[in-house]
PDB file of C-alpha atoms in Angstrom:
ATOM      1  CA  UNK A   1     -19.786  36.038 -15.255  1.00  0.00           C
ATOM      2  CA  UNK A   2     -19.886  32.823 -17.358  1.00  0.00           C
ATOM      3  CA  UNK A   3     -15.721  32.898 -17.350  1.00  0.00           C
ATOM      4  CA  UNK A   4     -15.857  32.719 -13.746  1.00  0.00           C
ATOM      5  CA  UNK A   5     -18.393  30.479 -12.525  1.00  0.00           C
ATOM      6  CA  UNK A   6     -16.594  28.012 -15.558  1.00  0.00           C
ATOM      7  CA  UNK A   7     -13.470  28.350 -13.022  1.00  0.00           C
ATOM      8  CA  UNK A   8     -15.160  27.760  -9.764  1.00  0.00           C
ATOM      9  CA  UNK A   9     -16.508  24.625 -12.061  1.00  0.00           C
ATOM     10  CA  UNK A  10     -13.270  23.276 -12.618  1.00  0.00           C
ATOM     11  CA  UNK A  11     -11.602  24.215  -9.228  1.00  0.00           C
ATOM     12  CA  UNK A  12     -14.639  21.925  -7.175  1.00  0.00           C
ATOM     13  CA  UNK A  13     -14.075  19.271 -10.159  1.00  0.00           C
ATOM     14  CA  UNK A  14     -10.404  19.491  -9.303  1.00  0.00           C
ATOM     15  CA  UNK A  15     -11.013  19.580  -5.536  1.00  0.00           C
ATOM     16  CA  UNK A  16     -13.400  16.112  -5.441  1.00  0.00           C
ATOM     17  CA  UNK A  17     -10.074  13.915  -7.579  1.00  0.00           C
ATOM     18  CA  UNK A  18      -7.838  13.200  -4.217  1.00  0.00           C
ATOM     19  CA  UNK A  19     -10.822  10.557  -3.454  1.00  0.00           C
ATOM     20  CA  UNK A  20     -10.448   8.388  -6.931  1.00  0.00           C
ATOM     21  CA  UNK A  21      -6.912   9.107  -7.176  1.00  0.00           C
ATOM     22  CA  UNK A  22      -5.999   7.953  -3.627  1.00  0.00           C
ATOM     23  CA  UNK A  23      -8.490   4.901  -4.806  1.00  0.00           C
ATOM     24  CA  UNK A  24      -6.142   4.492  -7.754  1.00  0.00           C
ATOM     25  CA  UNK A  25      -3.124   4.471  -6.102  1.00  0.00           C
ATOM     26  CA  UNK A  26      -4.127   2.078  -3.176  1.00  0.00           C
ATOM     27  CA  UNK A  27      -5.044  -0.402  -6.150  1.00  0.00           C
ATOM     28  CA  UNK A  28      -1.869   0.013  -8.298  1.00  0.00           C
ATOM     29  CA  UNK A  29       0.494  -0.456  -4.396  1.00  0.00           C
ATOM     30  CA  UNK A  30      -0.964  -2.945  -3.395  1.00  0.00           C
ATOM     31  CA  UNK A  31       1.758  -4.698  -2.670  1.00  0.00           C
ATOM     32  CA  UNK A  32       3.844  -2.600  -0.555  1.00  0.00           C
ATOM     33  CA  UNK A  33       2.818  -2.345   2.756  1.00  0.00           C
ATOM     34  CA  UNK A  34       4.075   0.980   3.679  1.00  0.00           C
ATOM     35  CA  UNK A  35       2.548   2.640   0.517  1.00  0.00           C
ATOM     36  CA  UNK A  36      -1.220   0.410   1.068  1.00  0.00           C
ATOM     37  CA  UNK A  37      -0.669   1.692   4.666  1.00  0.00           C
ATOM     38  CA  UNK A  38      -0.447   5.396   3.966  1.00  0.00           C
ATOM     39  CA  UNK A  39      -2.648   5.353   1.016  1.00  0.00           C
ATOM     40  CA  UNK A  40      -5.871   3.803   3.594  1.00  0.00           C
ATOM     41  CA  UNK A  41      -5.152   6.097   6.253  1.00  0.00           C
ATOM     42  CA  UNK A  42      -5.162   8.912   3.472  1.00  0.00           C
ATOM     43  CA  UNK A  43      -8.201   7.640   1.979  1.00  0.00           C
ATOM     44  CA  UNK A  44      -9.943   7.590   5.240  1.00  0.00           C
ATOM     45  CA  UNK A  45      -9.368  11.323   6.127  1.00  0.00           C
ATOM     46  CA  UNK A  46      -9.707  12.150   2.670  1.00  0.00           C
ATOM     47  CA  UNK A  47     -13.760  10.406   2.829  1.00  0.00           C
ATOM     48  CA  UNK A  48     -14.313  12.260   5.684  1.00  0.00           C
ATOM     49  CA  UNK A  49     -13.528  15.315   4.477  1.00  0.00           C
ATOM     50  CA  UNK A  50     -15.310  14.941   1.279  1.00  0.00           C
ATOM     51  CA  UNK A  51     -18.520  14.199   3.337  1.00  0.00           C
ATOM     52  CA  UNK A  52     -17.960  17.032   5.400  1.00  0.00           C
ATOM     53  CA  UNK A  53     -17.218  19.632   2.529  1.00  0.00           C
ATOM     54  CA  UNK A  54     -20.844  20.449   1.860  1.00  0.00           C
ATOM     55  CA  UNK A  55     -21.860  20.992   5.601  1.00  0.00           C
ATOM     56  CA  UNK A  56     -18.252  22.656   6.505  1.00  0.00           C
ATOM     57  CA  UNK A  57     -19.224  25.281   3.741  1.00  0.00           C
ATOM     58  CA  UNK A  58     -22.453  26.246   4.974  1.00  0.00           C
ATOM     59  CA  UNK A  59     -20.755  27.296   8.090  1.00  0.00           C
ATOM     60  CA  UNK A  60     -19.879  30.206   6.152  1.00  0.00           C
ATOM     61  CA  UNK A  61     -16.586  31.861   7.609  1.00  0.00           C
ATOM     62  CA  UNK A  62     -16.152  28.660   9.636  1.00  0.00           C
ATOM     63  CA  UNK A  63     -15.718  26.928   6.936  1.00  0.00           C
ATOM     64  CA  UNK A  64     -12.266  28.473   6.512  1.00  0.00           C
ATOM     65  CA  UNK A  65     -11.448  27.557  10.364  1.00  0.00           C
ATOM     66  CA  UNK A  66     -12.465  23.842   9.547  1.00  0.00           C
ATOM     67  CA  UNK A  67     -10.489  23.691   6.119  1.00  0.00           C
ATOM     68  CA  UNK A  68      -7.487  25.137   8.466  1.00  0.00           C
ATOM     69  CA  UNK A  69      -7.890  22.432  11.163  1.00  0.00           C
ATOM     70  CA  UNK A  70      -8.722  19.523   9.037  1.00  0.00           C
ATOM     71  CA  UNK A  71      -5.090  20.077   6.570  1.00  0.00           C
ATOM     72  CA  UNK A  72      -3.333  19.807   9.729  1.00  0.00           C
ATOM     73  CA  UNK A  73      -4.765  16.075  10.449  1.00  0.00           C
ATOM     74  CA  UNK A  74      -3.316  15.149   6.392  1.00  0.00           C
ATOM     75  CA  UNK A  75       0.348  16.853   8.337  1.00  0.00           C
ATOM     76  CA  UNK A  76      -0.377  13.984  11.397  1.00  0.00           C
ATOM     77  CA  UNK A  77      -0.969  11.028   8.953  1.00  0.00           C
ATOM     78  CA  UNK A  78       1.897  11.434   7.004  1.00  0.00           C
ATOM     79  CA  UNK A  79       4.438  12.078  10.365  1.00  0.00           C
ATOM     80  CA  UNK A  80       2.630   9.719  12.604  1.00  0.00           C
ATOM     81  CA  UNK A  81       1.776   6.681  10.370  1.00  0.00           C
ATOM     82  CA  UNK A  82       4.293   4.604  12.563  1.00  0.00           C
ATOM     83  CA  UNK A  83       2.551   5.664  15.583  1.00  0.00           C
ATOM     84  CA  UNK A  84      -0.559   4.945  14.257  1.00  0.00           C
ATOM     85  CA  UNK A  85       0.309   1.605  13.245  1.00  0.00           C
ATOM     86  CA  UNK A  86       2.189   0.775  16.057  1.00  0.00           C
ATOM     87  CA  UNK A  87      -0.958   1.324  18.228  1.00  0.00           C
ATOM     88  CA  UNK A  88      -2.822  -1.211  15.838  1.00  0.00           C
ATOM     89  CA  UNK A  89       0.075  -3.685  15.698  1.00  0.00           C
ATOM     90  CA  UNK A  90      -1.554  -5.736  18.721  1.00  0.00           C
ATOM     91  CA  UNK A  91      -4.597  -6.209  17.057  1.00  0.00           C
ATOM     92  CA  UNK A  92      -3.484  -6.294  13.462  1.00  0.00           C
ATOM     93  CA  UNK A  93      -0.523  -8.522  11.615  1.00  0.00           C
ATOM     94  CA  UNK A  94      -0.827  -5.941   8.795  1.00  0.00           C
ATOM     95  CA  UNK A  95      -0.220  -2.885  11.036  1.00  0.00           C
ATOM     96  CA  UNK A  96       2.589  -4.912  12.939  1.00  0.00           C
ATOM     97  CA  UNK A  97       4.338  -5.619   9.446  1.00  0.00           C
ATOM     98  CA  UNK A  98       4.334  -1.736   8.484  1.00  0.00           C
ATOM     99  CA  UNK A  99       5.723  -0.985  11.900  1.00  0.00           C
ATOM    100  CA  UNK A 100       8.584  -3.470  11.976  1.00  0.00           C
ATOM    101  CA  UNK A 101       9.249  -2.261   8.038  1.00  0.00           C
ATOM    102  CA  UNK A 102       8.473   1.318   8.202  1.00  0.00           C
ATOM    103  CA  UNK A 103      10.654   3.413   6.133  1.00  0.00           C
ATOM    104  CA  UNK A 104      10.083   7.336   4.670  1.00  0.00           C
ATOM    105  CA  UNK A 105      10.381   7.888   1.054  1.00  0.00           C
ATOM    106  CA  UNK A 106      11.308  11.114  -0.583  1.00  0.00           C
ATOM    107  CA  UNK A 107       7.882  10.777  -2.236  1.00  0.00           C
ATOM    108  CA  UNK A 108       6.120  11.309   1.099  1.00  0.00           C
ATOM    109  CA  UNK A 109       8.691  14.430   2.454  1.00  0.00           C
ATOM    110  CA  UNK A 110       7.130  15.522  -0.969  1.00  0.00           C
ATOM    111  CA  UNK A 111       3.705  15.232   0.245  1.00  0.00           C
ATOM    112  CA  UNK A 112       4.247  16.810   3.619  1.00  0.00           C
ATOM    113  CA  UNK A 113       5.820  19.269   1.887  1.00  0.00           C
ATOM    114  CA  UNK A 114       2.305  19.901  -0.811  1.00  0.00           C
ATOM    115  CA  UNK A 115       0.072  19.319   2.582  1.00  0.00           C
ATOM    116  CA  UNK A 116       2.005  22.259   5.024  1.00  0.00           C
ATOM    117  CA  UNK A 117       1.688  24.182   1.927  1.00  0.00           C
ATOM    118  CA  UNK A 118      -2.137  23.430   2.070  1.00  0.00           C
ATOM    119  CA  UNK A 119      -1.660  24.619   5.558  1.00  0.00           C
ATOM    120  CA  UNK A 120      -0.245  27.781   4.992  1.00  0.00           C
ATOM    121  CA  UNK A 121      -2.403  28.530   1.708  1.00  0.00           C
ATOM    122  CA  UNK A 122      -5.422  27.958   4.529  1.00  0.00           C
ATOM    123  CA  UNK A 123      -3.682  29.974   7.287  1.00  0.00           C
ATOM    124  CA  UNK A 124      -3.707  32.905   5.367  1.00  0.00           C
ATOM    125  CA  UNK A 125      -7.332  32.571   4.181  1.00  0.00           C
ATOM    126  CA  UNK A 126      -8.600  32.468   7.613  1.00  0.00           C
ATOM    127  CA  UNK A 127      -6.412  35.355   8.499  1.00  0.00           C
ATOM    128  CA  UNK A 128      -8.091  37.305   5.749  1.00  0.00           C
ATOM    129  CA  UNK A 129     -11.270  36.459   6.497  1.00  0.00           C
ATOM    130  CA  UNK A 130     -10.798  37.291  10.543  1.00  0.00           C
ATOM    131  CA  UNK A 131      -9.591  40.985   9.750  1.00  0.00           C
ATOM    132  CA  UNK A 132     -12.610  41.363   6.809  1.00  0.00           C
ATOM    133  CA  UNK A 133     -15.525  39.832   9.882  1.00  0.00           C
ATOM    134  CA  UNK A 134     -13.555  42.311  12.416  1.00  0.00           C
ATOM    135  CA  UNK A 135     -13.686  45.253  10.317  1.00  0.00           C
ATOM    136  CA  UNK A 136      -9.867  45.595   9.833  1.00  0.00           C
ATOM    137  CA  UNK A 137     -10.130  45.529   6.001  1.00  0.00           C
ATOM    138  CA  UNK A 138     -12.800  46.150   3.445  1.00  0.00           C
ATOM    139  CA  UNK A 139     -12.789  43.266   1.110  1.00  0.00           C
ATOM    140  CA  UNK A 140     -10.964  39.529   0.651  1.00  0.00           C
ATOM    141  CA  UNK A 141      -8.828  39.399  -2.673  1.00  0.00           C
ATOM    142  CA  UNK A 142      -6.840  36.375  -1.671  1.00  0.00           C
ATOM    143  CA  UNK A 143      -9.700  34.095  -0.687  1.00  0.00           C
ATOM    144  CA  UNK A 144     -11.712  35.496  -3.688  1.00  0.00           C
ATOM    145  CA  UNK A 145      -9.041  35.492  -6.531  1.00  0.00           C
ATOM    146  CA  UNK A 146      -6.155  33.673  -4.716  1.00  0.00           C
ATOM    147  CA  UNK A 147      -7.245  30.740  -2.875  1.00  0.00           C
ATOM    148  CA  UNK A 148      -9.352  28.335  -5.175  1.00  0.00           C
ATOM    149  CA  UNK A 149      -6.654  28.465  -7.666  1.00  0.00           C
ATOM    150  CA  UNK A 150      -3.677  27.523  -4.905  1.00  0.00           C
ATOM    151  CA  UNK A 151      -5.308  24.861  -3.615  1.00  0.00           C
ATOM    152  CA  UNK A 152      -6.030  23.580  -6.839  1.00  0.00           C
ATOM    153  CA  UNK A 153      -2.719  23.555  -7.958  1.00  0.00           C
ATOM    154  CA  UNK A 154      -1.698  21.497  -4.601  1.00  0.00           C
ATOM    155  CA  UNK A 155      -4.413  19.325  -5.272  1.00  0.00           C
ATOM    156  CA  UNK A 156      -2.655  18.513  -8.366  1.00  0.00           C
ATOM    157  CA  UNK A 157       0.587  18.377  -7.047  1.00  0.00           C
ATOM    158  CA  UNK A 158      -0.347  15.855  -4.426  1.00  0.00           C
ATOM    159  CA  UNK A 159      -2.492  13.573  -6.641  1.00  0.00           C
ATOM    160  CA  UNK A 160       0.563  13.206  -9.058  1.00  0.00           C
ATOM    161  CA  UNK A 161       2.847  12.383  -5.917  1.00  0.00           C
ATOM    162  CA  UNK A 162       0.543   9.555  -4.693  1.00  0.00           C
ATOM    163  CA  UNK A 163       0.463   8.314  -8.138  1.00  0.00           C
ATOM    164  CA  UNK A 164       4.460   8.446  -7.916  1.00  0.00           C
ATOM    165  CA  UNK A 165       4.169   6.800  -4.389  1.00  0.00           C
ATOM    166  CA  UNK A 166       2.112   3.968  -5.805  1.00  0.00           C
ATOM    167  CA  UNK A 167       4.169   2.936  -8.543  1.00  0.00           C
ATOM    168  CA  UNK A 168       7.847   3.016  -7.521  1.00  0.00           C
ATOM    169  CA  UNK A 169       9.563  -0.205  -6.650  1.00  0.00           C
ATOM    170  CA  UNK A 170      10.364  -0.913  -2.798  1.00  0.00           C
ATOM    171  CA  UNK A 171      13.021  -3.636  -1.798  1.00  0.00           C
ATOM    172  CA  UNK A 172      11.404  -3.664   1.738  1.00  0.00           C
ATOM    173  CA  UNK A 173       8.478  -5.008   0.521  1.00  0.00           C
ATOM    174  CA  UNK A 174      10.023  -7.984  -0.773  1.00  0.00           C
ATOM    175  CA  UNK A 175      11.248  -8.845   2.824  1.00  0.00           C
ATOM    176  CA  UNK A 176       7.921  -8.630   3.945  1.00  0.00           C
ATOM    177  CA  UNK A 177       6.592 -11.103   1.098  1.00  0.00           C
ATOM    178  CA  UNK A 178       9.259 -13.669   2.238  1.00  0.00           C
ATOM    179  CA  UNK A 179       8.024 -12.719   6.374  1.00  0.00           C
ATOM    180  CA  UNK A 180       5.038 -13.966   5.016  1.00  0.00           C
ATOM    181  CA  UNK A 181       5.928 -16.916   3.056  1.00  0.00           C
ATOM    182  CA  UNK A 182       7.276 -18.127   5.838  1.00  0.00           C
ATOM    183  CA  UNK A 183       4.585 -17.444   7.828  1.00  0.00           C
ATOM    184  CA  UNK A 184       2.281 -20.057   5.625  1.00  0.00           C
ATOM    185  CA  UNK A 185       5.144 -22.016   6.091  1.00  0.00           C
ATOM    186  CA  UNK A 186       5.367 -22.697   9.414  1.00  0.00           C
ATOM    187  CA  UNK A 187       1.015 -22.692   9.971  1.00  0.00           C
ATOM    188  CA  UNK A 188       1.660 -25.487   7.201  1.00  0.00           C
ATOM    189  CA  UNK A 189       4.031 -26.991   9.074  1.00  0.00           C
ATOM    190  CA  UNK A 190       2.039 -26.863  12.721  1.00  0.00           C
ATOM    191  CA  UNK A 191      -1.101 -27.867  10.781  1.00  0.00           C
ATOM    192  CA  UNK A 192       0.674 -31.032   9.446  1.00  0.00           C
ATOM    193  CA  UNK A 193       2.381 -31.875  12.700  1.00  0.00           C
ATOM    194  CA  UNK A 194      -1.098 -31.805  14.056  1.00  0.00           C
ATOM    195  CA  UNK A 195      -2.888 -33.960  11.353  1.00  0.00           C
ATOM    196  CA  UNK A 196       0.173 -36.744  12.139  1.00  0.00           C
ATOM    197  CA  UNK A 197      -0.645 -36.703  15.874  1.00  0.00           C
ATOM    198  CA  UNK A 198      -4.230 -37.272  15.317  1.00  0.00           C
ATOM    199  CA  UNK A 199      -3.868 -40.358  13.062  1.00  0.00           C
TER     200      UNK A 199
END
């Protein structure tokens, strides 16, 4: 008894460190675009579903279609990040930067790879828990003995990748630093053209 409500301990413990480690990791790559980019579209989906987890789980065997569901939209953010930006580019000189300097690292086919994982770990749970509320079988071993401790492990997984993500060195980003230097530049440049005309 003690053993295993020790385990569910650690497994929600494990569960809630995406949130500071996604936190972490937008801090420490800062300074590449692409990786700030994917690490506050992350973090968003990420807040809501941490808000959502207590209400999601008192849905009871809904909870298991929502967990389904909601690892697909992780799947979107990672594929469609240049879509998403690319609709923000108009209003946004960040978003327009990450679109015209959009690459894919193997870090990130890594983390689409952990997240359809999550997918398929959550498939099967809901699967299992469809034949147990439709009589088919008797009883849910994977969800009870199997699930916490997959998803934990791909927790892990994924919070060392975006660690890995946020610290590796991108040559991109250094063409974006000089887009912007020149940038200031030229507003310098307009702003002292315009201070000349005046006097």
């Amino acid at each position: 008894m003690f053993e295993s409500i020790s385990l569910k301990a650690v497994y929600q413990s494990i569960g809630y460190i995406s949130l500071p480690v996604l936190c972490i990791a937008l801090i420490v790559g800062w300074k590449s675009i692409n990786t700030r980019s994917l690490m506050t579209l992350l973090l968003v989906v990420e807040a809501v579903d941490t808000a959502m987890v207590d209400t999601a789980y008192g849905w009871r065997n809904g909870y298991y279609i929502w967990i389904f569901l909601y690892s697909l939209l992780y799947i979107y953010v990672v594929l469609a990040r240049r879509l998403i930006v690319k609709k923000l580019s108009n209003i946004s000189s960040f978003c327009k930067d990450v679109y015209e300097n959009y690459y894919f690292s193997k870090q990130e086919g890594a983390l689409l790879f952990v997240y359809i994982l999550h997918v398929f770990v959550c498939f099967i749970a809901l699967f299992e828990v469809q034949f147990f509320q439709h009589y088919v079988i008797d009883t849910f071993p994977y969800v009870l003995h199997v699930f916490s401790p997959l998803l934990t492990l791909l927790c892990l997984a994924e919070a060392l990748l975006v660690l890995k993500l946020a610290t590796r060195t991108v040559p991109v980003d250094e063409h974006v630093m000089a887009l912007k230097a020149c940038r200031k530049a030229e507003k310098k440049r307009l702003k002292n053209i315009a201070h000349k005309d005046k006097h």
